[in-house]
Short mmCIF file of C-alpha atoms and ligand atoms in Angstrom, two decimals:
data_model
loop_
_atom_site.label_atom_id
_atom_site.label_comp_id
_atom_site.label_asym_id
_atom_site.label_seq_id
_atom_site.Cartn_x
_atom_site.Cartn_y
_atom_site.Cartn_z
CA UNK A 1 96.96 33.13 68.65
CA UNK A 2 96.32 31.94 72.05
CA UNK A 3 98.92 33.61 75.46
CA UNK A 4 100.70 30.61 75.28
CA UNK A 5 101.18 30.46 71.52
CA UNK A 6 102.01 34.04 71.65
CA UNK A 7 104.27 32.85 74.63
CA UNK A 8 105.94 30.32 73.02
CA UNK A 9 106.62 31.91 69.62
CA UNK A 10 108.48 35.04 71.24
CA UNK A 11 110.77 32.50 73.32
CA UNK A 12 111.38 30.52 69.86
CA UNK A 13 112.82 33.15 68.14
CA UNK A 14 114.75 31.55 65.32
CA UNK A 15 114.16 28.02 63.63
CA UNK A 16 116.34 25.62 64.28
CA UNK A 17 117.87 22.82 62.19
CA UNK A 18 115.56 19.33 62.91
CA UNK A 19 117.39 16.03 63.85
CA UNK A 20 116.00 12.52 63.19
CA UNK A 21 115.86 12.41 67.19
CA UNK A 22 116.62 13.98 70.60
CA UNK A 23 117.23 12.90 74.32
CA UNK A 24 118.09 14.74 77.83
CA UNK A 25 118.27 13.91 81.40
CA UNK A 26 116.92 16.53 83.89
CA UNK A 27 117.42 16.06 87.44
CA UNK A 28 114.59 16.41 90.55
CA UNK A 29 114.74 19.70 92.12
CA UNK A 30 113.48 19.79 95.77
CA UNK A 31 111.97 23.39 96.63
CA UNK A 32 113.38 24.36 100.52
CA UNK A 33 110.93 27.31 100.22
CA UNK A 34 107.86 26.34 98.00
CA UNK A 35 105.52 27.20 95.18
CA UNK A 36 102.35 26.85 96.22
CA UNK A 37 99.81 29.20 94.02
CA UNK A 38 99.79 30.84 90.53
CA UNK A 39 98.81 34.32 89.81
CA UNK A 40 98.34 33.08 86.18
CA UNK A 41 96.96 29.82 85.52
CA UNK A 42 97.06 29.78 81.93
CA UNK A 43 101.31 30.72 82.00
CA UNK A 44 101.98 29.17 85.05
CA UNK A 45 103.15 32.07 86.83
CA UNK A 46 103.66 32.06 90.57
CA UNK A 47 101.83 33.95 93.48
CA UNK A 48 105.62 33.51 94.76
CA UNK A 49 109.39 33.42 94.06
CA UNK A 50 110.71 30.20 95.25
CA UNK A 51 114.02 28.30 96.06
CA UNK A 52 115.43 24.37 95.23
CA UNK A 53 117.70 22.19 95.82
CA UNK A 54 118.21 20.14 92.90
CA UNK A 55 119.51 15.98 93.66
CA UNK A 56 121.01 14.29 91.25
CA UNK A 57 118.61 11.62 90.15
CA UNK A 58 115.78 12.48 87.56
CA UNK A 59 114.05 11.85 83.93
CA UNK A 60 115.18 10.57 81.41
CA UNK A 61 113.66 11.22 78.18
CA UNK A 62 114.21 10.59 74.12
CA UNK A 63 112.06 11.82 71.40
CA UNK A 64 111.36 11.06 67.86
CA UNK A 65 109.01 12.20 65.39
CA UNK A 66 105.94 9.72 64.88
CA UNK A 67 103.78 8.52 62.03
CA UNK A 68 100.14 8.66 62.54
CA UNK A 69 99.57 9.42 66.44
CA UNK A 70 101.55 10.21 69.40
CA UNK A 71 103.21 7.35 71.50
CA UNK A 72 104.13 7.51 74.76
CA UNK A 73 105.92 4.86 76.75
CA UNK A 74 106.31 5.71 80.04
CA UNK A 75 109.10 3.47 82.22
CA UNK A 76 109.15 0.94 79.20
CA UNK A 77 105.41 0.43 79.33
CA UNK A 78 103.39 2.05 76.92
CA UNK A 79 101.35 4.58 78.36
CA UNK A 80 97.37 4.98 77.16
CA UNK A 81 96.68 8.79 75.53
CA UNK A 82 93.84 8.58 77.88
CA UNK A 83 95.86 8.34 80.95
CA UNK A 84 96.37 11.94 82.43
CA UNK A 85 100.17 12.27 82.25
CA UNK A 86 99.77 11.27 78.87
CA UNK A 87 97.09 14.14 78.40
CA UNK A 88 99.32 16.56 80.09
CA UNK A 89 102.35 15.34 78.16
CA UNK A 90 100.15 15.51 74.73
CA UNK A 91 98.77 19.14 75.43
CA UNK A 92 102.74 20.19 75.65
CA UNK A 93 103.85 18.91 72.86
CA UNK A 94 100.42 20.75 71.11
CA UNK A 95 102.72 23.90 71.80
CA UNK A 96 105.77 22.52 69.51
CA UNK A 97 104.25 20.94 66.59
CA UNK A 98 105.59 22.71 63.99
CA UNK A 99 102.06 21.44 62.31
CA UNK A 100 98.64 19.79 63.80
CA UNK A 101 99.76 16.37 61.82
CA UNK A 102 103.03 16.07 63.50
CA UNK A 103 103.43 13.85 66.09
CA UNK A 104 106.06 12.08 68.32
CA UNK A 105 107.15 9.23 69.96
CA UNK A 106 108.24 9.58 74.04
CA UNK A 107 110.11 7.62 75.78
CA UNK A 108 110.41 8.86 79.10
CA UNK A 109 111.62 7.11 82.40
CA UNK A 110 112.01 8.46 86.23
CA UNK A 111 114.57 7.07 88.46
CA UNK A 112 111.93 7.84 91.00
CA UNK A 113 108.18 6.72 91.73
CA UNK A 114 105.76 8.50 89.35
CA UNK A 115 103.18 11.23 90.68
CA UNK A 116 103.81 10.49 94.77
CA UNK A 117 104.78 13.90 95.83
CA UNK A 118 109.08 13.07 94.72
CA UNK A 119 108.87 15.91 91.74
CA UNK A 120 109.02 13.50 89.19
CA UNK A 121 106.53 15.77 86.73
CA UNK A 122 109.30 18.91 87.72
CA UNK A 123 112.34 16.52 85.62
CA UNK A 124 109.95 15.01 83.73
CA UNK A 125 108.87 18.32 81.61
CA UNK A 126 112.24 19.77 82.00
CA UNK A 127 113.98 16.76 80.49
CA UNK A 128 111.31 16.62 77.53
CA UNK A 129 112.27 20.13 76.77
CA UNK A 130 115.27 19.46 76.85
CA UNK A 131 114.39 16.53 74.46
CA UNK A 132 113.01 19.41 72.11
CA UNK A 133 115.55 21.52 72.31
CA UNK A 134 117.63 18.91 70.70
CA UNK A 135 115.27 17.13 67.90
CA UNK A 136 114.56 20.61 66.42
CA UNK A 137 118.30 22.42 67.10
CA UNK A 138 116.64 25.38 68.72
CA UNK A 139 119.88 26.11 70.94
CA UNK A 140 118.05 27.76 73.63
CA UNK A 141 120.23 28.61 76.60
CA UNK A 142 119.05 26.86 79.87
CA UNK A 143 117.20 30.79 81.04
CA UNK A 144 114.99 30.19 77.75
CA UNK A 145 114.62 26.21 78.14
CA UNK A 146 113.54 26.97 82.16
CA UNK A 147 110.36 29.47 80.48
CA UNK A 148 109.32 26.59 78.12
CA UNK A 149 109.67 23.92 80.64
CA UNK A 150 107.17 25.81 83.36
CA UNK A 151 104.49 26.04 80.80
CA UNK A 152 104.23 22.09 81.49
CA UNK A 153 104.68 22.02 85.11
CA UNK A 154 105.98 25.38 87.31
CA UNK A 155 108.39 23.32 89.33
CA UNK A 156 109.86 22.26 86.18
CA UNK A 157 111.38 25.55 85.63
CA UNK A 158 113.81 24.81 88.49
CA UNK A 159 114.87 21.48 86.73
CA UNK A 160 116.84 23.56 84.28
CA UNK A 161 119.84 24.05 87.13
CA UNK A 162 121.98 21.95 89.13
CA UNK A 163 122.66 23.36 93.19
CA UNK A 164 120.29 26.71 94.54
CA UNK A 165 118.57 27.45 92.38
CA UNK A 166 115.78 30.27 92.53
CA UNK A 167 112.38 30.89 90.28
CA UNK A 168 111.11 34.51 89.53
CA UNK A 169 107.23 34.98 89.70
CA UNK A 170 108.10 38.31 87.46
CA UNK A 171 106.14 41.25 87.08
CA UNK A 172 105.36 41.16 83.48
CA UNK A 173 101.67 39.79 82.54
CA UNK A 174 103.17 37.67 79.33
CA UNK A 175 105.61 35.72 82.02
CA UNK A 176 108.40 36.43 79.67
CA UNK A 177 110.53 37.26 83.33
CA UNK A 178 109.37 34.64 84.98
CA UNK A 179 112.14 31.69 84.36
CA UNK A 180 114.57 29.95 87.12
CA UNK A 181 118.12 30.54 87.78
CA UNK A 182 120.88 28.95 89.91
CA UNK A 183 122.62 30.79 93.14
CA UNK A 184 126.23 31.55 93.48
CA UNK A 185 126.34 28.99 95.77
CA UNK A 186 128.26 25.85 96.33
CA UNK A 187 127.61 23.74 99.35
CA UNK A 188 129.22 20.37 98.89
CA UNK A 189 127.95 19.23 102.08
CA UNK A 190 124.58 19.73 101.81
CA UNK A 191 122.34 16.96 101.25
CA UNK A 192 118.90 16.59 100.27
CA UNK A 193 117.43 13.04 100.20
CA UNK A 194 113.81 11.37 99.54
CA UNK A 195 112.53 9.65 102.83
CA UNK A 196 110.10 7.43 100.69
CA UNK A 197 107.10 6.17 102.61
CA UNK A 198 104.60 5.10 99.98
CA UNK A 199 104.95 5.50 95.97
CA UNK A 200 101.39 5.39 95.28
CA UNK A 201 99.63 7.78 93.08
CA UNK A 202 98.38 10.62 95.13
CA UNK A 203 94.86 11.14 95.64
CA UNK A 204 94.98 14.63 94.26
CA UNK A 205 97.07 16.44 92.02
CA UNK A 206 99.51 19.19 93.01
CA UNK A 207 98.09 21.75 90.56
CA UNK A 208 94.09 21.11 91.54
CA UNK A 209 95.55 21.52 95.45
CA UNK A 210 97.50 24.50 94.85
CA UNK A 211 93.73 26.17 93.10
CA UNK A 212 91.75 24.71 96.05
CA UNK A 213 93.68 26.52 98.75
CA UNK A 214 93.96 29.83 97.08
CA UNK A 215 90.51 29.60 96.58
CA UNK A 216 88.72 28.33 99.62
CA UNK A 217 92.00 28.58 102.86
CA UNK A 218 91.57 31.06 105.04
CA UNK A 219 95.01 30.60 105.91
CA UNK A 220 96.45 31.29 102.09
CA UNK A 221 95.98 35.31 102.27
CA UNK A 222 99.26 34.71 104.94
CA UNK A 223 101.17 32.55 102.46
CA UNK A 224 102.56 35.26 100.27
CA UNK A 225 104.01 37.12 103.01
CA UNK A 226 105.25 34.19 104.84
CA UNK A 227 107.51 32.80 101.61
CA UNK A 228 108.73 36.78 101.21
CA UNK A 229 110.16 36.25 104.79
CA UNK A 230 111.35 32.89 104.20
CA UNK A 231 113.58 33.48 101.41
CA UNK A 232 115.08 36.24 102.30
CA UNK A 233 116.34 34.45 105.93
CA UNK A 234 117.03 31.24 103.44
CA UNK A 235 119.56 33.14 101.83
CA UNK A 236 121.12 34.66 104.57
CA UNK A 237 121.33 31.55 105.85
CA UNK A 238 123.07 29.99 102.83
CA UNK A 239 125.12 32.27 102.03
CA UNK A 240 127.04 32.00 105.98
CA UNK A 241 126.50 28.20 105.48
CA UNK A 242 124.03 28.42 108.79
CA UNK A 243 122.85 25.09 108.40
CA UNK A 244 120.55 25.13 111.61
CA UNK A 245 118.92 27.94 110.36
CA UNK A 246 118.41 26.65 107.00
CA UNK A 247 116.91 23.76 108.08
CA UNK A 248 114.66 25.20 110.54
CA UNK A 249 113.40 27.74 107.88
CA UNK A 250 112.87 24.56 105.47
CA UNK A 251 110.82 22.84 107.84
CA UNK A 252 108.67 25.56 109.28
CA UNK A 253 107.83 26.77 105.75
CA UNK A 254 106.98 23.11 104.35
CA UNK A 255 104.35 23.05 107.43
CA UNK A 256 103.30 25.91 106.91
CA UNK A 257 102.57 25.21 103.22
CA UNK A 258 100.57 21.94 104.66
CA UNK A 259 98.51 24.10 106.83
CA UNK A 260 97.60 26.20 104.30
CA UNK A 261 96.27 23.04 102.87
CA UNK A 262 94.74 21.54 105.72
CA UNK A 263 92.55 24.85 106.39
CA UNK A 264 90.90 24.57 103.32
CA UNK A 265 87.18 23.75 102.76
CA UNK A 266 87.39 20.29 101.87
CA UNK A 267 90.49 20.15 103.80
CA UNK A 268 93.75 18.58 101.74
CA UNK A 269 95.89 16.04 103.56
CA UNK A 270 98.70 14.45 101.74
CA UNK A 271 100.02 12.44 105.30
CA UNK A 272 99.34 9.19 106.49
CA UNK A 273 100.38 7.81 109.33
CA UNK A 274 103.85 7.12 108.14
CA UNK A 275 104.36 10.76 107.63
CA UNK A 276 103.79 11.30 111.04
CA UNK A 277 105.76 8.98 112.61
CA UNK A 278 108.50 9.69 110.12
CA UNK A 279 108.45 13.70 111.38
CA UNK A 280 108.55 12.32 114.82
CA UNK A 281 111.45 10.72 114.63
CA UNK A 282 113.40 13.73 112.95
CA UNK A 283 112.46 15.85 115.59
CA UNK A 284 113.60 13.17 118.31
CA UNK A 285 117.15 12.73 116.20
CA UNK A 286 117.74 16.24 116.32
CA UNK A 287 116.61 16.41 119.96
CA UNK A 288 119.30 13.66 120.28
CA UNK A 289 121.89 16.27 118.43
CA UNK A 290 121.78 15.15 115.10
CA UNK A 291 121.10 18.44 112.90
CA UNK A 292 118.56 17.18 110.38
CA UNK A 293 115.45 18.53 109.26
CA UNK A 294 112.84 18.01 106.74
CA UNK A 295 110.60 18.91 103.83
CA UNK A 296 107.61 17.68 102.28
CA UNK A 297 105.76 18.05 99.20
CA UNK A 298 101.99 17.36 97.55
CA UNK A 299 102.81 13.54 98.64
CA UNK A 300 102.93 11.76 102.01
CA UNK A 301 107.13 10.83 101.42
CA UNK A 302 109.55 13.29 103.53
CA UNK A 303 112.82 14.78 101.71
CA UNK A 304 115.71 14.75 104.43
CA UNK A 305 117.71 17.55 104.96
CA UNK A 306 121.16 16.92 106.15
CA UNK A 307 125.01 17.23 106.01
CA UNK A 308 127.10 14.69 104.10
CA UNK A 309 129.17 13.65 106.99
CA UNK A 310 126.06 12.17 108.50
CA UNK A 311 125.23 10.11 105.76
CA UNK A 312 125.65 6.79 107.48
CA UNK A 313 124.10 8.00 110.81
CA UNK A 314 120.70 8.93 109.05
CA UNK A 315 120.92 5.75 106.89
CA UNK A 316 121.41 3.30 110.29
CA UNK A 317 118.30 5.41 111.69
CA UNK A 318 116.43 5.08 109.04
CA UNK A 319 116.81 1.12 108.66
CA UNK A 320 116.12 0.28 112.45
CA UNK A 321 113.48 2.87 112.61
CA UNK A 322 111.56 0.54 109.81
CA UNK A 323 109.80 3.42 108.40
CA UNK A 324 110.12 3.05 104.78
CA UNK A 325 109.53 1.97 101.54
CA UNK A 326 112.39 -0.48 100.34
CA UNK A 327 114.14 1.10 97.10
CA UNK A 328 117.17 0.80 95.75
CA UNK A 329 118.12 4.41 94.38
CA UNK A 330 116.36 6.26 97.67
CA UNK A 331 117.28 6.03 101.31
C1 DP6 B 1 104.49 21.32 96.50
O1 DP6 B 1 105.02 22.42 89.78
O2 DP6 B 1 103.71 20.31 90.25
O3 DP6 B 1 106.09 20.61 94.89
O4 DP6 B 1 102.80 24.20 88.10
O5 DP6 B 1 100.61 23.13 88.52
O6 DP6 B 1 102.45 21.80 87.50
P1 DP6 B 1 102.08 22.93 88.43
O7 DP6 B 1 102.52 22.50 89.90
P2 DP6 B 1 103.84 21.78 90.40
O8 DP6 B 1 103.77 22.15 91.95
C2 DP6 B 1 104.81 21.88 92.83
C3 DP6 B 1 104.39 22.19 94.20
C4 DP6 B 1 105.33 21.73 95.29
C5 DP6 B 1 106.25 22.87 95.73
C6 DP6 B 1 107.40 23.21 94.85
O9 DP6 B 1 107.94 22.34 94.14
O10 DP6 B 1 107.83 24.38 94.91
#
């Protein structure tokens, strides 16, 4: 048996009762300090702890066992098995079947633009374990469901959780420690929002970027003890509702994460031009006194951080500014 067979079959302890069919919604989770770097690529175990916010828009997905050959529509259109979400979908489900000739149909949909950077592939795999959980009654609690979920995508773990929520790395080599789990926290005023600039596919995938920089960035030795740092002030500053702070630690660590990036040999640059100009004119609105700050992800789209009361402020800015993408669920 393979680690992640071994993996799996010690988080599936019992068998549960099949249904003809199972569904879930999991939400987008938007890390304020990242994950960028695995100390296990085979388990998906992180270099790093790191903390979310989670929004409430996401996947959702249903599930069904299939005749002959997986099927996978993806936002009502059929997706090809040759298509690489449909690969990475396909090698998941390889860890479920309860036999090689079992096979499913997917229907999966994201309330937000596939594969630009807006964590669609974190609710995506969380919502299709979710799916799992319920077409084969396993009744995992959401600690177990966040282990299963990072095997598909690390970020994914998070999913599991609504508010703070915070992912182990672990210490233990099988990653049987390393699963997600939500802060005492509530912060009704804090708001996390997708500043969407472009929805096109990226040009490279998170998980190939995260490889590259640990692998040829002279900047990535720093990372490690730069996200150590940042947490621990994150928390502090959540936990005396220091927004400023917050924010400030958000932003410095999502540039920091990009330069980690940028410094590697071929460099990796998820902005455009829009991303830019986009930063610019947070750090002019805040120079102006509005507190806002932002984070950014393997995509060239900005997440917003603000407070609920300025809702409509950052909305009017954003519209005369004319530095976005029109959408209906997004600012
Ligand atoms: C920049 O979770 O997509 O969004 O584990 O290889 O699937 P894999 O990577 P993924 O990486 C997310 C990276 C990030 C930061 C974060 O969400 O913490």
């Amino acid at each position: 048996m393979n680690r992640k067979a071994q993996f799996v079959s010690a988080v599936l302890k019992k068998k549960g009762s099949q249904r003809a069919a199972g569904s879930a919604f999991a939400p987008v989770n938007i890390a304020l300090v990242k994950y960028w770097g695995k100390r296990d690529q085979e388990l998906n175990l992180p270099v790093t702890n790191s903390l979310s916010y989670t929004l409430s828009i996401g996947t959702h997905t249903s599930i069904s066992l299939a005749d002959r050959q997986d099927a996978i529509w993806l936002n009502d259109v059929p997706l090809s098995l040759e298509h690489p979400i449909a690969r990475r979908l396909i090698a998941f489900c390889d860890l479920f079947r309860p036999d090689p000739a079992t096979y499913f149909q997917i229907k999966t949909k994201n309330e937000v633009p596939t594969g630009a950077g807006l964590a669609s592939s974190a609710s995506g795999f969380a919502a299709l374990t979710m799916a799992m959980n319920d077409l084969f009654g396993w009744d995992l609690d959401r600690r177990e469901l966040s282990l299963l979920a990072r095997l598909g995508s690390g970020s994914a773990c998070r999913s599991l959780f609504d508010g703070f929520v915070e992912w182990h790395t672990g210490s233990r080599e099988d990653g049987l420690d390393s699963f997600a789990e939500r802060l005492d926290v509530e912060w009704p005023e804090f708001s996390v929002e997708p500043w969407i600039l472009s929805s096109e596919q990226k040009a490279i995938d998170s998980r190939k970027a995260m490889q590259a920089t640990i692998e040829h960035s002279s900047l990535y030795a720093a990372w490690p003890a730069k996200v150590a740092h940042d947490l621990s002030a994150l928390k502090r500053a959540l936990f005396d509702r220091d927004f400023d702070t917050l924010g400030a630690i958000c932003e410095n660590n999502a540039l920091t994460m990009h330069a980690t990036m940028i410094a590697t040999a071929p460099p990796i640059i998820y902005w455009t031009e829009e991303s830019l100009r986009a930063m610019r004119l947070v750090w002019q609105w805040r120079k102006n006194g509005l507190p806002i700050y932002f984070t950014m992800d393997a995509g060239p789209n900005l997440k917003l951080i603000f407070l609920k009361k300025d809702e409509a402020t950052v909305r009017t800015l954003i519209l005369s500014s004319k530095v976005y993408y029109p959408t209906s669920k997004c600012l």
